[in-house]
PDB file of C-alpha atoms in Angstrom:
ATOM      1  CA  MET L   1      58.626 -26.318 291.461  1.00  0.00           C
ATOM      2  CA  GLU L   2      57.551 -29.813 290.579  1.00  0.00           C
ATOM      3  CA  ILE L   3      57.847 -32.027 287.756  1.00  0.00           C
ATOM      4  CA  GLU L   4      54.679 -34.364 287.867  1.00  0.00           C
ATOM      5  CA  VAL L   5      56.460 -37.634 286.527  1.00  0.00           C
ATOM      6  CA  LYS L   6      53.390 -40.065 286.731  1.00  0.00           C
ATOM      7  CA  LYS L   7      51.110 -37.617 285.053  1.00  0.00           C
ATOM      8  CA  LEU L   8      53.740 -36.734 282.319  1.00  0.00           C
ATOM      9  CA  ASN L   9      54.136 -40.476 281.747  1.00  0.00           C
ATOM     10  CA  ALA L  10      50.438 -40.910 281.368  1.00  0.00           C
ATOM     11  CA  LEU L  11      50.250 -38.051 278.824  1.00  0.00           C
ATOM     12  CA  LYS L  12      53.302 -39.673 277.084  1.00  0.00           C
ATOM     13  CA  LYS L  13      55.231 -36.269 277.564  1.00  0.00           C
ATOM     14  CA  TYR L  14      59.000 -37.903 278.081  1.00  0.00           C
ATOM     15  CA  THR L  15      60.768 -34.477 277.467  1.00  0.00           C
ATOM     16  CA  GLY L  16      59.728 -31.192 278.183  1.00  0.00           C
ATOM     17  CA  SER L  17      60.808 -27.798 279.744  1.00  0.00           C
ATOM     18  CA  PHE L  18      59.922 -25.658 282.875  1.00  0.00           C
ATOM     19  CA  GLU L  19      60.496 -22.073 284.319  1.00  0.00           C
ATOM     20  CA  PHE L  20      59.795 -20.709 287.628  1.00  0.00           C
ATOM     21  CA  ASP L  21      61.031 -17.938 290.147  1.00  0.00           C
ATOM     22  CA  TYR L  22      62.172 -19.274 293.623  1.00  0.00           C
ATOM     23  CA  LEU L  23      62.522 -17.341 296.580  1.00  0.00           C
ATOM     24  CA  PRO L  24      65.719 -18.706 298.523  1.00  0.00           C
ATOM     25  CA  ASP L  25      66.064 -19.084 302.119  1.00  0.00           C
ATOM     26  CA  SER L  26      68.078 -16.189 303.589  1.00  0.00           C
ATOM     27  CA  ASP L  27      71.197 -18.503 304.697  1.00  0.00           C
ATOM     28  CA  LEU L  28      71.982 -19.917 301.264  1.00  0.00           C
ATOM     29  CA  SER L  29      74.896 -17.554 300.610  1.00  0.00           C
ATOM     30  CA  LEU L  30      78.259 -18.813 301.599  1.00  0.00           C
ATOM     31  CA  VAL L  31      80.240 -15.667 300.627  1.00  0.00           C
ATOM     32  CA  PRO L  32      80.742 -13.662 303.681  1.00  0.00           C
ATOM     33  CA  LEU L  33      78.743 -10.274 304.245  1.00  0.00           C
ATOM     34  CA  SER L  34      76.696 -11.134 301.164  1.00  0.00           C
ATOM     35  CA  ASN L  35      73.200 -12.458 300.119  1.00  0.00           C
ATOM     36  CA  ILE L  36      70.966 -13.512 297.230  1.00  0.00           C
ATOM     37  CA  ASP L  37      69.168 -10.422 296.026  1.00  0.00           C
ATOM     38  CA  GLY L  38      65.565 -11.239 295.321  1.00  0.00           C
ATOM     39  CA  ARG L  39      64.270 -14.208 293.422  1.00  0.00           C
ATOM     40  CA  VAL L  40      66.168 -16.872 291.719  1.00  0.00           C
ATOM     41  CA  LYS L  41      65.412 -17.787 288.196  1.00  0.00           C
ATOM     42  CA  VAL L  42      65.272 -21.485 287.219  1.00  0.00           C
ATOM     43  CA  PHE L  43      64.654 -22.710 284.037  1.00  0.00           C
ATOM     44  CA  GLY L  44      65.479 -26.101 282.511  1.00  0.00           C
ATOM     45  CA  ASN L  45      64.653 -29.169 280.754  1.00  0.00           C
ATOM     46  CA  TYR L  46      63.770 -32.899 281.765  1.00  0.00           C
ATOM     47  CA  GLU L  47      63.802 -36.388 280.092  1.00  0.00           C
ATOM     48  CA  ILE L  48      62.086 -39.228 281.489  1.00  0.00           C
ATOM     49  CA  PHE L  49      63.577 -42.551 280.797  1.00  0.00           C
ATOM     50  CA  ASP L  50      61.990 -46.134 280.388  1.00  0.00           C
ATOM     51  CA  ASP L  51      63.201 -47.228 284.021  1.00  0.00           C
ATOM     52  CA  ASP L  52      61.238 -43.697 285.421  1.00  0.00           C
ATOM     53  CA  SER L  53      64.607 -42.008 286.166  1.00  0.00           C
ATOM     54  CA  VAL L  54      64.557 -38.450 285.093  1.00  0.00           C
ATOM     55  CA  GLU L  55      67.389 -36.285 283.924  1.00  0.00           C
ATOM     56  CA  VAL L  56      66.819 -32.711 284.748  1.00  0.00           C
ATOM     57  CA  ILE L  57      69.130 -29.929 283.481  1.00  0.00           C
ATOM     58  CA  LEU L  58      68.832 -26.782 285.622  1.00  0.00           C
ATOM     59  CA  ASN L  59      69.817 -23.274 284.480  1.00  0.00           C
ATOM     60  CA  ILE L  60      69.978 -20.926 287.476  1.00  0.00           C
ATOM     61  CA  ALA L  61      70.487 -17.240 287.696  1.00  0.00           C
ATOM     62  CA  TYR L  62      70.514 -14.694 290.251  1.00  0.00           C
ATOM     63  CA  LYS L  63      72.294 -11.711 291.782  1.00  0.00           C
ATOM     64  CA  LEU L  64      74.709 -11.825 294.758  1.00  0.00           C
ATOM     65  CA  VAL L  65      75.010  -8.556 296.662  1.00  0.00           C
ATOM     66  CA  GLY L  66      76.974  -7.545 299.724  1.00  0.00           C
ATOM     67  CA  LYS L  67      80.534  -6.437 300.566  1.00  0.00           C
ATOM     68  CA  CYS L  68      83.654  -6.988 298.394  1.00  0.00           C
ATOM     69  CA  SER L  69      85.514 -10.058 300.120  1.00  0.00           C
ATOM     70  CA  TYR L  70      88.941  -7.845 299.475  1.00  0.00           C
ATOM     71  CA  CYS L  71      87.913  -4.173 300.302  1.00  0.00           C
ATOM     72  CA  LEU L  72      84.581  -4.248 301.721  1.00  0.00           C
ATOM     73  CA  SER L  73      83.164  -1.934 299.236  1.00  0.00           C
ATOM     74  CA  ASP L  74      79.518  -2.583 298.076  1.00  0.00           C
ATOM     75  CA  ALA L  75      79.722  -5.196 295.429  1.00  0.00           C
ATOM     76  CA  GLU L  76      77.187  -7.294 293.319  1.00  0.00           C
ATOM     77  CA  LYS L  77      77.549 -10.147 290.778  1.00  0.00           C
ATOM     78  CA  ASP L  78      75.136 -11.911 288.405  1.00  0.00           C
ATOM     79  CA  VAL L  79      75.532 -15.394 288.822  1.00  0.00           C
ATOM     80  CA  THR L  80      74.474 -18.028 286.124  1.00  0.00           C
ATOM     81  CA  PHE L  81      75.318 -21.529 285.921  1.00  0.00           C
ATOM     82  CA  THR L  82      73.834 -24.956 284.736  1.00  0.00           C
ATOM     83  CA  SER L  83      73.430 -28.234 286.811  1.00  0.00           C
ATOM     84  CA  GLU L  84      72.750 -31.682 285.295  1.00  0.00           C
ATOM     85  CA  LEU L  85      70.966 -33.951 287.714  1.00  0.00           C
ATOM     86  CA  LEU L  86      69.519 -37.538 287.745  1.00  0.00           C
ATOM     87  CA  PHE L  87      66.517 -38.390 289.859  1.00  0.00           C
ATOM     88  CA  VAL L  88      65.757 -42.144 290.571  1.00  0.00           C
ATOM     89  CA  PRO L  89      62.620 -44.001 291.989  1.00  0.00           C
ATOM     90  CA  GLU L  90      65.189 -46.103 294.085  1.00  0.00           C
ATOM     91  CA  GLU L  91      67.410 -44.615 296.817  1.00  0.00           C
ATOM     92  CA  ASP L  92      71.250 -44.741 295.948  1.00  0.00           C
ATOM     93  CA  ASP L  93      74.186 -42.657 297.166  1.00  0.00           C
ATOM     94  CA  GLU L  94      75.011 -40.889 293.962  1.00  0.00           C
ATOM     95  CA  ASN L  95      71.552 -39.425 292.689  1.00  0.00           C
ATOM     96  CA  TYR L  96      68.460 -37.603 293.993  1.00  0.00           C
ATOM     97  CA  TYR L  97      65.673 -39.973 295.138  1.00  0.00           C
ATOM     98  CA  TYR L  98      61.964 -39.323 294.232  1.00  0.00           C
ATOM     99  CA  ASP L  99      58.906 -41.212 294.944  1.00  0.00           C
ATOM    100  CA  GLY L 100      58.245 -42.178 291.379  1.00  0.00           C
ATOM    101  CA  ILE L 101      55.040 -40.006 291.297  1.00  0.00           C
ATOM    102  CA  LYS L 102      56.576 -36.276 291.451  1.00  0.00           C
ATOM    103  CA  ILE L 103      59.973 -34.654 291.765  1.00  0.00           C
ATOM    104  CA  ASN L 104      60.207 -31.642 294.097  1.00  0.00           C
ATOM    105  CA  LEU L 105      63.203 -29.479 292.788  1.00  0.00           C
ATOM    106  CA  LYS L 106      63.577 -27.316 296.074  1.00  0.00           C
ATOM    107  CA  SER L 107      66.532 -29.496 297.505  1.00  0.00           C
ATOM    108  CA  ALA L 108      68.139 -29.943 294.119  1.00  0.00           C
ATOM    109  CA  VAL L 109      68.076 -26.320 293.325  1.00  0.00           C
ATOM    110  CA  ASP L 110      69.330 -25.196 296.894  1.00  0.00           C
ATOM    111  CA  ASP L 111      72.127 -27.715 296.526  1.00  0.00           C
ATOM    112  CA  ALA L 112      73.030 -26.445 293.056  1.00  0.00           C
ATOM    113  CA  ILE L 113      73.076 -22.763 294.278  1.00  0.00           C
ATOM    114  CA  LEU L 114      75.482 -23.874 297.164  1.00  0.00           C
ATOM    115  CA  ILE L 115      77.896 -25.634 294.878  1.00  0.00           C
ATOM    116  CA  GLY L 116      77.865 -23.346 291.870  1.00  0.00           C
ATOM    117  CA  GLN L 117      78.159 -20.195 293.934  1.00  0.00           C
ATOM    118  CA  PRO L 118      81.417 -17.979 293.577  1.00  0.00           C
ATOM    119  CA  SER L 119      83.984 -18.492 296.609  1.00  0.00           C
ATOM    120  CA  ILE L 120      84.278 -14.580 296.837  1.00  0.00           C
ATOM    121  CA  LEU L 121      82.378 -11.381 295.845  1.00  0.00           C
ATOM    122  CA  LEU L 122      84.446  -8.524 294.314  1.00  0.00           C
ATOM    123  CA  CYS L 123      83.451  -5.069 293.600  1.00  0.00           C
ATOM    124  CA  LYS L 124      85.561  -5.123 290.519  1.00  0.00           C
ATOM    125  CA  GLU L 125      87.526  -7.592 288.809  1.00  0.00           C
ATOM    126  CA  ASP L 126      90.947  -6.318 289.586  1.00  0.00           C
ATOM    127  CA  CYS L 127      90.259  -5.182 293.163  1.00  0.00           C
ATOM    128  CA  LYS L 128      93.627  -4.883 295.094  1.00  0.00           C
ATOM    129  CA  GLY L 129      91.943  -5.160 298.585  1.00  0.00           C
ATOM    130  CA  ILE L 130      91.777  -2.211 301.468  1.00  0.00           C
ATOM    131  CA  ASP L 131      94.058   0.677 300.641  1.00  0.00           C
ATOM    132  CA  ILE L 132      96.179   0.967 303.608  1.00  0.00           C
ATOM    133  CA  PRO L 133      98.257   4.449 303.831  1.00  0.00           C
ATOM    134  CA  LYS L 134     102.006   4.118 304.036  1.00  0.00           C
TER     135      LYS L 134
END
C-alpha cells in the first residue's frame, strides 16, 4: 500500500500502476446498520512530476452490507468509484503530504472510502420503506 517515489525516480519509472486488497477498519462505514464486507480492492495509476509531486488515481471497489435504510430488510450494494489525488513533499492545506521518499496510501484510501460512500443503503432501488398496515 505504498508507492516508493525515491526508488521509482532512481529507476526512471515516472508513471505506473498498482493494485492491492485492503482490510478496512470496522468503523469506516457511515451508513447506519451497515459495514464493508471483506476486503476493499484498490487499483490505480501514479505519475511523478519534476517537482516530486505525485498524482495518484485510485479506483476503489467494495461491497456494503447491512440493513436497508428505509425498511430494515437485508441489503447489499457493490460500491465503485474513482478518486484523483495529489501528494506533495511540502505541506499545504489542499493536498496530501508525503516525506519525499514514499507514499503510504492508507489515509488517502480511507478518506476516499468515506467521501465516496453512498448516504443510504437500499434493499432494492424502489424500496418504499416499512409497510405499515392501515
